[in-house]
Amino acid sequence: MEHESQAMSLSTSSPVQFEVEWRVPVGCGFSGFFTEVALGFVPGLHDKGVAVRLLTGKCDDVWLDGQLEARDAATYRATWADENARSAQQTHGALVIEHGEPCSMRRWQSSSARPWRVVARTMTESSLKAEQAACLRHADEIWVPTAWHVDTFVAAGIARSLLHVVPEPVDVDFFHPNYIPSVVEEPSDGPLGWWKRPSAKVGDTPAPSPSPFVFLSSFKWEWRKGWDLLLEAYWCEFTSARERSAVKLVIHQLPPLIWGGSDGL
């Protein structure tokens, strides 16, 4: 009866006739996967009326209210679901998106328990390992962020027909060439208080270019992120002191968890 009433609700308020169960098995915080899903894809689906269930780490109210905008915090609260409380029937009737490392995807032992559609959302900074390719073959579709990933996954033996390019979400109002900040909020407490955006408007003409021109790169400090290549490229392109005073490279990095911290440096 619960499933039937849920289906009736979907038929009247959702543009699709099924739930979307988006699972990203990471903790609460500003990791790349959490940000991409909880602050990118899920709010977009929720705004369209899609019944999306976010299966991820549980964020407490102090973090939600202190680190997120009110809209994003409200969307998280409206869509978050306890993975262990989801019934087999609910998952079976859902479009399930397994987001993250390919071999961390859930497996179902029978077709009667398996969701009607399983999507793997994943990516890599280098080649795809053979064991990862084998795990991905359990998905009905594979969503990757770029055409480069399509070529890389095909080279690893993944069928081209399974691959779809789904770019990472971008706030095009905030990251806009005509963006003009108006009132800047006070930074929140905590290491990532800069996340909260100022109120702003989009003007008719581009805002004046800052001096110097600044490239910002934000990532976890690991070899696989290619920080050595980034620095080498900057130093090779901008060789003189004059050039480097006019063009800056700013790196906001998060140390790996094994270092015992997560503050940006």
mmCIF file of N, CA, C and O in Angstrom, residues 120-207:
data_model
loop_
_atom_site.group_PDB
_atom_site.id
_atom_site.type_symbol
_atom_site.label_atom_id
_atom_site.label_comp_id
_atom_site.label_asym_id
_atom_site.label_seq_id
_atom_site.Cartn_x
_atom_site.Cartn_y
_atom_site.Cartn_z
ATOM 1 N N ALA A 120 26.040 3.717 -13.279
ATOM 2 C CA ALA A 120 27.294 3.974 -12.580
ATOM 3 C C ALA A 120 27.777 5.367 -12.973
ATOM 4 O O ALA A 120 27.957 5.653 -14.156
ATOM 5 N N ARG A 121 27.946 6.225 -11.992
ATOM 6 C CA ARG A 121 28.538 7.549 -12.225
ATOM 7 C C ARG A 121 29.945 7.508 -11.663
ATOM 8 O O ARG A 121 30.145 7.358 -10.454
ATOM 9 N N THR A 122 30.942 7.621 -12.546
ATOM 10 C CA THR A 122 32.309 7.470 -12.085
ATOM 11 C C THR A 122 33.248 8.233 -12.995
ATOM 12 O O THR A 122 32.852 8.765 -14.038
ATOM 13 N N MET A 123 34.504 8.282 -12.605
ATOM 14 C CA MET A 123 35.517 8.985 -13.388
ATOM 15 C C MET A 123 36.891 8.518 -12.931
ATOM 16 O O MET A 123 37.031 7.819 -11.924
ATOM 17 N N THR A 124 37.909 8.895 -13.659
ATOM 18 C CA THR A 124 39.278 8.576 -13.292
ATOM 19 C C THR A 124 40.187 9.654 -13.845
ATOM 20 O O THR A 124 39.861 10.295 -14.843
ATOM 21 N N GLU A 125 41.324 9.866 -13.185
ATOM 22 C CA GLU A 125 42.295 10.836 -13.682
ATOM 23 C C GLU A 125 43.319 10.198 -14.608
ATOM 24 O O GLU A 125 44.139 10.885 -15.216
ATOM 25 N N SER A 126 43.286 8.866 -14.706
ATOM 26 C CA SER A 126 44.257 8.169 -15.555
ATOM 27 C C SER A 126 43.541 7.002 -16.235
ATOM 28 O O SER A 126 42.355 7.096 -16.536
ATOM 29 N N SER A 127 44.247 5.923 -16.478
ATOM 30 C CA SER A 127 43.636 4.773 -17.132
ATOM 31 C C SER A 127 42.687 4.047 -16.181
ATOM 32 O O SER A 127 42.781 4.191 -14.955
ATOM 33 N N LEU A 128 41.771 3.287 -16.767
ATOM 34 C CA LEU A 128 40.824 2.501 -15.983
ATOM 35 C C LEU A 128 41.408 1.116 -15.744
ATOM 36 O O LEU A 128 41.799 0.417 -16.688
ATOM 37 N N LYS A 129 41.458 0.699 -14.475
ATOM 38 C CA LYS A 129 42.025 -0.600 -14.147
ATOM 39 C C LYS A 129 41.096 -1.721 -14.594
ATOM 40 O O LYS A 129 39.884 -1.543 -14.700
ATOM 41 N N ALA A 130 41.685 -2.891 -14.839
ATOM 42 C CA ALA A 130 40.909 -4.032 -15.328
ATOM 43 C C ALA A 130 39.814 -4.428 -14.347
ATOM 44 O O ALA A 130 38.686 -4.738 -14.748
ATOM 45 N N GLU A 131 40.118 -4.400 -13.043
ATOM 46 C CA GLU A 131 39.109 -4.781 -12.055
ATOM 47 C C GLU A 131 37.986 -3.742 -11.997
ATOM 48 O O GLU A 131 36.823 -4.094 -11.753
ATOM 49 N N GLN A 132 38.309 -2.478 -12.233
ATOM 50 C CA GLN A 132 37.268 -1.455 -12.271
ATOM 51 C C GLN A 132 36.365 -1.640 -13.487
ATOM 52 O O GLN A 132 35.143 -1.503 -13.395
ATOM 53 N N ALA A 133 36.970 -1.958 -14.619
ATOM 54 C CA ALA A 133 36.181 -2.212 -15.826
ATOM 55 C C ALA A 133 35.240 -3.391 -15.619
ATOM 56 O O ALA A 133 34.075 -3.368 -16.053
ATOM 57 N N ALA A 134 35.723 -4.426 -14.938
ATOM 58 C CA ALA A 134 34.879 -5.594 -14.674
ATOM 59 C C ALA A 134 33.696 -5.227 -13.790
ATOM 60 O O ALA A 134 32.568 -5.682 -14.014
ATOM 61 N N CYS A 135 33.913 -4.384 -12.786
ATOM 62 C CA CYS A 135 32.820 -3.966 -11.903
ATOM 63 C C CYS A 135 31.798 -3.129 -12.655
ATOM 64 O O CYS A 135 30.583 -3.244 -12.420
ATOM 65 N N LEU A 136 32.246 -2.293 -13.580
ATOM 66 C CA LEU A 136 31.340 -1.417 -14.313
ATOM 67 C C LEU A 136 30.414 -2.182 -15.250
ATOM 68 O O LEU A 136 29.344 -1.681 -15.615
ATOM 69 N N ARG A 137 30.792 -3.367 -15.629
ATOM 70 C CA ARG A 137 29.946 -4.154 -16.550
ATOM 71 C C ARG A 137 28.657 -4.620 -15.890
ATOM 72 O O ARG A 137 27.779 -5.160 -16.556
ATOM 73 N N HIS A 138 28.531 -4.424 -14.578
ATOM 74 C CA HIS A 138 27.288 -4.770 -13.892
ATOM 75 C C HIS A 138 26.248 -3.654 -14.021
ATOM 76 O O HIS A 138 25.105 -3.834 -13.595
ATOM 77 N N ALA A 139 26.633 -2.509 -14.584
ATOM 78 C CA ALA A 139 25.709 -1.380 -14.724
ATOM 79 C C ALA A 139 25.020 -1.416 -16.079
ATOM 80 O O ALA A 139 25.551 -1.953 -17.056
ATOM 81 N N ASP A 140 23.825 -0.830 -16.138
ATOM 82 C CA ASP A 140 23.099 -0.703 -17.400
ATOM 83 C C ASP A 140 23.590 0.486 -18.214
ATOM 84 O O ASP A 140 23.517 0.491 -19.443
ATOM 85 N N GLU A 141 24.051 1.515 -17.513
ATOM 86 C CA GLU A 141 24.618 2.701 -18.140
ATOM 87 C C GLU A 141 25.793 3.170 -17.298
ATOM 88 O O GLU A 141 25.851 2.920 -16.093
ATOM 89 N N ILE A 142 26.716 3.900 -17.939
ATOM 90 C CA ILE A 142 27.850 4.488 -17.228
ATOM 91 C C ILE A 142 27.900 5.963 -17.605
ATOM 92 O O ILE A 142 28.005 6.303 -18.791
ATOM 93 N N TRP A 143 27.819 6.830 -16.600
ATOM 94 C CA TRP A 143 27.875 8.270 -16.826
ATOM 95 C C TRP A 143 29.263 8.783 -16.453
ATOM 96 O O TRP A 143 29.727 8.581 -15.328
ATOM 97 N N VAL A 144 29.910 9.440 -17.391
ATOM 98 C CA VAL A 144 31.236 10.010 -17.167
ATOM 99 C C VAL A 144 31.192 11.504 -17.481
ATOM 100 O O VAL A 144 30.334 11.959 -18.251
ATOM 101 N N PRO A 145 32.105 12.298 -16.919
ATOM 102 C CA PRO A 145 31.987 13.747 -17.077
ATOM 103 C C PRO A 145 32.515 14.325 -18.392
ATOM 104 O O PRO A 145 32.130 15.433 -18.761
ATOM 105 N N THR A 146 33.378 13.606 -19.114
ATOM 106 C CA THR A 146 33.983 14.192 -20.317
ATOM 107 C C THR A 146 34.113 13.155 -21.430
ATOM 108 O O THR A 146 34.064 11.934 -21.194
ATOM 109 N N ALA A 147 34.340 13.662 -22.652
ATOM 110 C CA ALA A 147 34.588 12.783 -23.800
ATOM 111 C C ALA A 147 35.904 12.039 -23.622
ATOM 112 O O ALA A 147 36.067 10.909 -24.130
ATOM 113 N N TRP A 148 36.855 12.634 -22.926
ATOM 114 C CA TRP A 148 38.129 11.952 -22.654
ATOM 115 C C TRP A 148 37.886 10.664 -21.880
ATOM 116 O O TRP A 148 38.520 9.644 -22.147
ATOM 117 N N HIS A 149 36.968 10.708 -20.916
ATOM 118 C CA HIS A 149 36.654 9.497 -20.151
ATOM 119 C C HIS A 149 36.036 8.421 -21.038
ATOM 120 O O HIS A 149 36.284 7.227 -20.840
ATOM 121 N N VAL A 150 35.217 8.834 -22.004
ATOM 122 C CA VAL A 150 34.631 7.854 -22.933
ATOM 123 C C VAL A 150 35.749 7.104 -23.645
ATOM 124 O O VAL A 150 35.757 5.865 -23.695
ATOM 125 N N ASP A 151 36.710 7.820 -24.210
ATOM 126 C CA ASP A 151 37.816 7.181 -24.919
ATOM 127 C C ASP A 151 38.628 6.283 -23.985
ATOM 128 O O ASP A 151 39.038 5.178 -24.359
ATOM 129 N N THR A 152 38.863 6.758 -22.774
ATOM 130 C CA THR A 152 39.643 5.994 -21.800
ATOM 131 C C THR A 152 38.941 4.701 -21.408
ATOM 132 O O THR A 152 39.561 3.632 -21.322
ATOM 133 N N PHE A 153 37.631 4.777 -21.185
ATOM 134 C CA PHE A 153 36.876 3.594 -20.768
ATOM 135 C C PHE A 153 36.731 2.602 -21.924
ATOM 136 O O PHE A 153 36.787 1.384 -21.709
ATOM 137 N N VAL A 154 36.552 3.099 -23.134
ATOM 138 C CA VAL A 154 36.486 2.207 -24.301
ATOM 139 C C VAL A 154 37.813 1.479 -24.465
ATOM 140 O O VAL A 154 37.852 0.269 -24.754
ATOM 141 N N ALA A 155 38.918 2.191 -24.270
ATOM 142 C CA ALA A 155 40.241 1.563 -24.367
ATOM 143 C C ALA A 155 40.427 0.472 -23.324
ATOM 144 O O ALA A 155 41.210 -0.470 -23.527
ATOM 145 N N ALA A 156 39.686 0.567 -22.204
ATOM 146 C CA ALA A 156 39.771 -0.448 -21.150
ATOM 147 C C ALA A 156 38.800 -1.602 -21.377
ATOM 148 O O ALA A 156 38.726 -2.516 -20.547
ATOM 149 N N GLY A 157 38.041 -1.551 -22.477
ATOM 150 C CA GLY A 157 37.162 -2.663 -22.814
ATOM 151 C C GLY A 157 35.691 -2.447 -22.522
ATOM 152 O O GLY A 157 34.888 -3.374 -22.683
ATOM 153 N N ILE A 158 35.308 -1.233 -22.112
ATOM 154 C CA ILE A 158 33.898 -0.941 -21.855
ATOM 155 C C ILE A 158 33.196 -0.669 -23.189
ATOM 156 O O ILE A 158 33.708 0.064 -24.042
ATOM 157 N N ALA A 159 32.018 -1.242 -23.373
ATOM 158 C CA ALA A 159 31.260 -1.024 -24.605
ATOM 159 C C ALA A 159 30.868 0.442 -24.741
ATOM 160 O O ALA A 159 30.360 1.043 -23.787
ATOM 161 N N ARG A 160 31.087 0.988 -25.923
ATOM 162 C CA ARG A 160 30.765 2.408 -26.150
ATOM 163 C C ARG A 160 29.278 2.692 -25.917
ATOM 164 O O ARG A 160 28.917 3.792 -25.471
ATOM 165 N N SER A 161 28.432 1.728 -26.191
ATOM 166 C CA SER A 161 26.986 1.937 -26.056
ATOM 167 C C SER A 161 26.561 2.176 -24.612
ATOM 168 O O SER A 161 25.474 2.710 -24.363
ATOM 169 N N LEU A 162 27.380 1.763 -23.643
ATOM 170 C CA LEU A 162 27.046 1.951 -22.234
ATOM 171 C C LEU A 162 27.399 3.350 -21.730
ATOM 172 O O LEU A 162 26.898 3.779 -20.690
ATOM 173 N N LEU A 163 28.235 4.066 -22.454
ATOM 174 C CA LEU A 163 28.826 5.305 -21.955
ATOM 175 C C LEU A 163 28.041 6.528 -22.396
ATOM 176 O O LEU A 163 27.668 6.660 -23.566
ATOM 177 N N HIS A 164 27.826 7.424 -21.439
ATOM 178 C CA HIS A 164 27.133 8.689 -21.715
ATOM 179 C C HIS A 164 27.891 9.816 -21.013
ATOM 180 O O HIS A 164 28.258 9.678 -19.846
ATOM 181 N N VAL A 165 28.122 10.913 -21.712
ATOM 182 C CA VAL A 165 28.793 12.055 -21.119
ATOM 183 C C VAL A 165 27.767 12.913 -20.384
ATOM 184 O O VAL A 165 26.847 13.458 -20.990
ATOM 185 N N VAL A 166 27.934 13.011 -19.073
ATOM 186 C CA VAL A 166 27.094 13.869 -18.221
ATOM 187 C C VAL A 166 28.049 14.811 -17.485
ATOM 188 O O VAL A 166 28.667 14.424 -16.492
ATOM 189 N N PRO A 167 28.235 16.029 -17.996
ATOM 190 C CA PRO A 167 29.215 16.945 -17.390
ATOM 191 C C PRO A 167 28.899 17.251 -15.936
ATOM 192 O O PRO A 167 27.757 17.129 -15.484
ATOM 193 N N GLU A 168 29.922 17.670 -15.220
ATOM 194 C CA GLU A 168 29.710 18.066 -13.829
ATOM 195 C C GLU A 168 28.911 19.373 -13.787
ATOM 196 O O GLU A 168 29.084 20.243 -14.632
ATOM 197 N N PRO A 169 28.021 19.516 -12.807
ATOM 198 C CA PRO A 169 27.170 20.715 -12.750
ATOM 199 C C PRO A 169 27.968 21.956 -12.380
ATOM 200 O O PRO A 169 28.916 21.898 -11.592
ATOM 201 N N VAL A 170 27.567 23.079 -12.945
ATOM 202 C CA VAL A 170 28.202 24.370 -12.681
ATOM 203 C C VAL A 170 27.114 25.414 -12.439
ATOM 204 O O VAL A 170 26.107 25.447 -13.159
ATOM 205 N N ASP A 171 27.291 26.240 -11.444
ATOM 206 C CA ASP A 171 26.378 27.337 -11.182
ATOM 207 C C ASP A 171 26.699 28.463 -12.168
ATOM 208 O O ASP A 171 27.613 29.262 -11.953
ATOM 209 N N VAL A 172 25.956 28.533 -13.268
ATOM 210 C CA VAL A 172 26.282 29.480 -14.337
ATOM 211 C C VAL A 172 25.866 30.902 -13.986
ATOM 212 O O VAL A 172 26.241 31.844 -14.701
ATOM 213 N N ASP A 173 25.092 31.098 -12.923
ATOM 214 C CA ASP A 173 24.798 32.454 -12.472
ATOM 215 C C ASP A 173 25.977 33.031 -11.696
ATOM 216 O O ASP A 173 26.310 34.211 -11.830
ATOM 217 N N PHE A 174 26.608 32.168 -10.886
ATOM 218 C CA PHE A 174 27.747 32.621 -10.082
ATOM 219 C C PHE A 174 29.016 32.684 -10.932
ATOM 220 O O PHE A 174 29.749 33.679 -10.914
ATOM 221 N N PHE A 175 29.295 31.632 -11.691
ATOM 222 C CA PHE A 175 30.475 31.594 -12.555
ATOM 223 C C PHE A 175 30.092 32.148 -13.925
ATOM 224 O O PHE A 175 29.923 31.415 -14.895
ATOM 225 N N HIS A 176 29.969 33.454 -13.981
ATOM 226 C CA HIS A 176 29.465 34.145 -15.166
ATOM 227 C C HIS A 176 30.395 35.324 -15.457
ATOM 228 O O HIS A 176 30.783 36.053 -14.533
ATOM 229 N N PRO A 177 30.761 35.552 -16.728
ATOM 230 C CA PRO A 177 31.692 36.655 -17.022
ATOM 231 C C PRO A 177 31.136 38.026 -16.672
ATOM 232 O O PRO A 177 31.901 38.972 -16.472
ATOM 233 N N ASN A 178 29.814 38.154 -16.600
ATOM 234 C CA ASN A 178 29.198 39.437 -16.261
ATOM 235 C C ASN A 178 28.773 39.516 -14.799
ATOM 236 O O ASN A 178 27.996 40.374 -14.430
ATOM 237 N N TYR A 179 29.298 38.612 -14.001
ATOM 238 C CA TYR A 179 28.931 38.554 -12.584
ATOM 239 C C TYR A 179 29.443 39.799 -11.853
ATOM 240 O O TYR A 179 30.614 40.160 -11.946
ATOM 241 N N ILE A 180 28.560 40.478 -11.136
ATOM 242 C CA ILE A 180 28.937 41.665 -10.367
ATOM 243 C C ILE A 180 28.508 41.456 -8.919
ATOM 244 O O ILE A 180 27.308 41.456 -8.624
ATOM 245 N N PRO A 181 29.446 41.244 -8.006
ATOM 246 C CA PRO A 181 29.055 41.067 -6.602
ATOM 247 C C PRO A 181 28.516 42.368 -6.037
ATOM 248 O O PRO A 181 28.959 43.454 -6.399
ATOM 249 N N SER A 182 27.538 42.250 -5.154
ATOM 250 C CA SER A 182 26.982 43.443 -4.525
ATOM 251 C C SER A 182 27.293 43.439 -3.032
ATOM 252 O O SER A 182 28.212 44.095 -2.590
ATOM 253 N N VAL A 183 26.541 42.645 -2.260
ATOM 254 C CA VAL A 183 26.767 42.612 -0.816
ATOM 255 C C VAL A 183 27.460 41.315 -0.462
ATOM 256 O O VAL A 183 26.940 40.231 -0.709
ATOM 257 N N VAL A 184 28.638 41.418 0.114
ATOM 258 C CA VAL A 184 29.407 40.231 0.465
ATOM 259 C C VAL A 184 29.075 39.818 1.890
ATOM 260 O O VAL A 184 29.111 40.631 2.812
ATOM 261 N N GLU A 185 28.728 38.562 2.073
ATOM 262 C CA GLU A 185 28.409 38.050 3.395
ATOM 263 C C GLU A 185 29.670 37.911 4.229
ATOM 264 O O GLU A 185 30.765 37.729 3.712
ATOM 265 N N GLU A 186 29.482 37.977 5.538
ATOM 266 C CA GLU A 186 30.590 37.669 6.425
ATOM 267 C C GLU A 186 30.927 36.191 6.290
ATOM 268 O O GLU A 186 30.029 35.352 6.198
ATOM 269 N N PRO A 187 32.213 35.824 6.243
ATOM 270 C CA PRO A 187 32.551 34.407 6.131
ATOM 271 C C PRO A 187 32.067 33.640 7.349
ATOM 272 O O PRO A 187 32.097 34.151 8.468
ATOM 273 N N SER A 188 31.603 32.421 7.116
ATOM 274 C CA SER A 188 31.135 31.600 8.232
ATOM 275 C C SER A 188 32.317 31.010 8.974
ATOM 276 O O SER A 188 33.449 31.020 8.492
ATOM 277 N N ASP A 189 32.046 30.523 10.155
ATOM 278 C CA ASP A 189 33.091 29.846 10.914
ATOM 279 C C ASP A 189 33.461 28.549 10.211
ATOM 280 O O ASP A 189 32.687 27.982 9.458
ATOM 281 N N GLY A 190 34.661 28.065 10.476
ATOM 282 C CA GLY A 190 35.066 26.799 9.882
ATOM 283 C C GLY A 190 35.979 27.013 8.703
ATOM 284 O O GLY A 190 36.084 28.107 8.141
ATOM 285 N N PRO A 191 36.692 25.970 8.314
ATOM 286 C CA PRO A 191 37.728 26.087 7.288
ATOM 287 C C PRO A 191 37.202 26.411 5.909
ATOM 288 O O PRO A 191 37.933 26.903 5.070
ATOM 289 N N LEU A 192 35.939 26.123 5.629
ATOM 290 C CA LEU A 192 35.426 26.323 4.276
ATOM 291 C C LEU A 192 34.324 27.372 4.254
ATOM 292 O O LEU A 192 33.387 27.294 3.476
ATOM 293 N N GLY A 193 34.472 28.377 5.095
ATOM 294 C CA GLY A 193 33.479 29.427 5.133
ATOM 295 C C GLY A 193 33.368 30.196 3.835
ATOM 296 O O GLY A 193 32.344 30.798 3.548
ATOM 297 N N TRP A 194 34.444 30.181 3.014
ATOM 298 C CA TRP A 194 34.412 30.881 1.735
ATOM 299 C C TRP A 194 33.391 30.271 0.792
ATOM 300 O O TRP A 194 33.072 30.865 -0.240
ATOM 301 N N TRP A 195 32.832 29.089 1.118
ATOM 302 C CA TRP A 195 31.885 28.452 0.199
ATOM 303 C C TRP A 195 30.637 29.308 0.015
ATOM 304 O O TRP A 195 30.056 29.357 -1.051
ATOM 305 N N LYS A 196 30.181 29.988 1.070
ATOM 306 C CA LYS A 196 28.954 30.768 0.949
ATOM 307 C C LYS A 196 29.178 31.942 0.010
ATOM 308 O O LYS A 196 30.072 32.740 0.214
ATOM 309 N N ARG A 197 28.361 32.016 -1.012
ATOM 310 C CA ARG A 197 28.538 33.037 -2.031
ATOM 311 C C ARG A 197 27.954 34.373 -1.592
ATOM 312 O O ARG A 197 27.042 34.428 -0.790
ATOM 313 N N PRO A 198 28.475 35.486 -2.131
ATOM 314 C CA PRO A 198 27.835 36.767 -1.880
ATOM 315 C C PRO A 198 26.568 36.891 -2.698
ATOM 316 O O PRO A 198 26.385 36.197 -3.687
ATOM 317 N N SER A 199 25.685 37.802 -2.271
ATOM 318 C CA SER A 199 24.562 38.114 -3.135
ATOM 319 C C SER A 199 25.114 38.854 -4.340
ATOM 320 O O SER A 199 26.135 39.527 -4.255
ATOM 321 N N ALA A 200 24.462 38.698 -5.496
ATOM 322 C CA ALA A 200 25.053 39.234 -6.705
ATOM 323 C C ALA A 200 24.009 39.455 -7.762
ATOM 324 O O ALA A 200 22.859 39.057 -7.633
ATOM 325 N N LYS A 201 24.409 40.092 -8.818
ATOM 326 C CA LYS A 201 23.563 40.261 -9.988
ATOM 327 C C LYS A 201 24.410 40.046 -11.225
ATOM 328 O O LYS A 201 25.640 40.092 -11.172
ATOM 329 N N VAL A 202 23.770 39.791 -12.339
ATOM 330 C CA VAL A 202 24.468 39.637 -13.604
ATOM 331 C C VAL A 202 24.265 40.918 -14.391
ATOM 332 O O VAL A 202 23.134 41.293 -14.712
ATOM 333 N N GLY A 203 25.346 41.615 -14.678
ATOM 334 C CA GLY A 203 25.263 42.884 -15.376
ATOM 335 C C GLY A 203 25.234 42.718 -16.880
ATOM 336 O O GLY A 203 25.369 41.620 -17.422
ATOM 337 N N ASP A 204 25.078 43.844 -17.566
ATOM 338 C CA ASP A 204 25.044 43.832 -19.026
ATOM 339 C C ASP A 204 26.445 43.764 -19.620
ATOM 340 O O ASP A 204 26.643 43.343 -20.748
ATOM 341 N N THR A 205 27.418 44.211 -18.863
ATOM 342 C CA THR A 205 28.794 44.191 -19.343
ATOM 343 C C THR A 205 29.656 43.463 -18.328
ATOM 344 O O THR A 205 29.330 43.427 -17.140
ATOM 345 N N PRO A 206 30.750 42.853 -18.778
ATOM 346 C CA PRO A 206 31.596 42.123 -17.842
ATOM 347 C C PRO A 206 32.117 43.023 -16.736
ATOM 348 O O PRO A 206 32.377 44.208 -16.941
ATOM 349 N N ALA A 207 32.229 42.444 -15.545
ATOM 350 C CA ALA A 207 32.824 43.174 -14.444
ATOM 351 C C ALA A 207 34.291 43.446 -14.760
ATOM 352 O O ALA A 207 34.932 42.688 -15.502
#
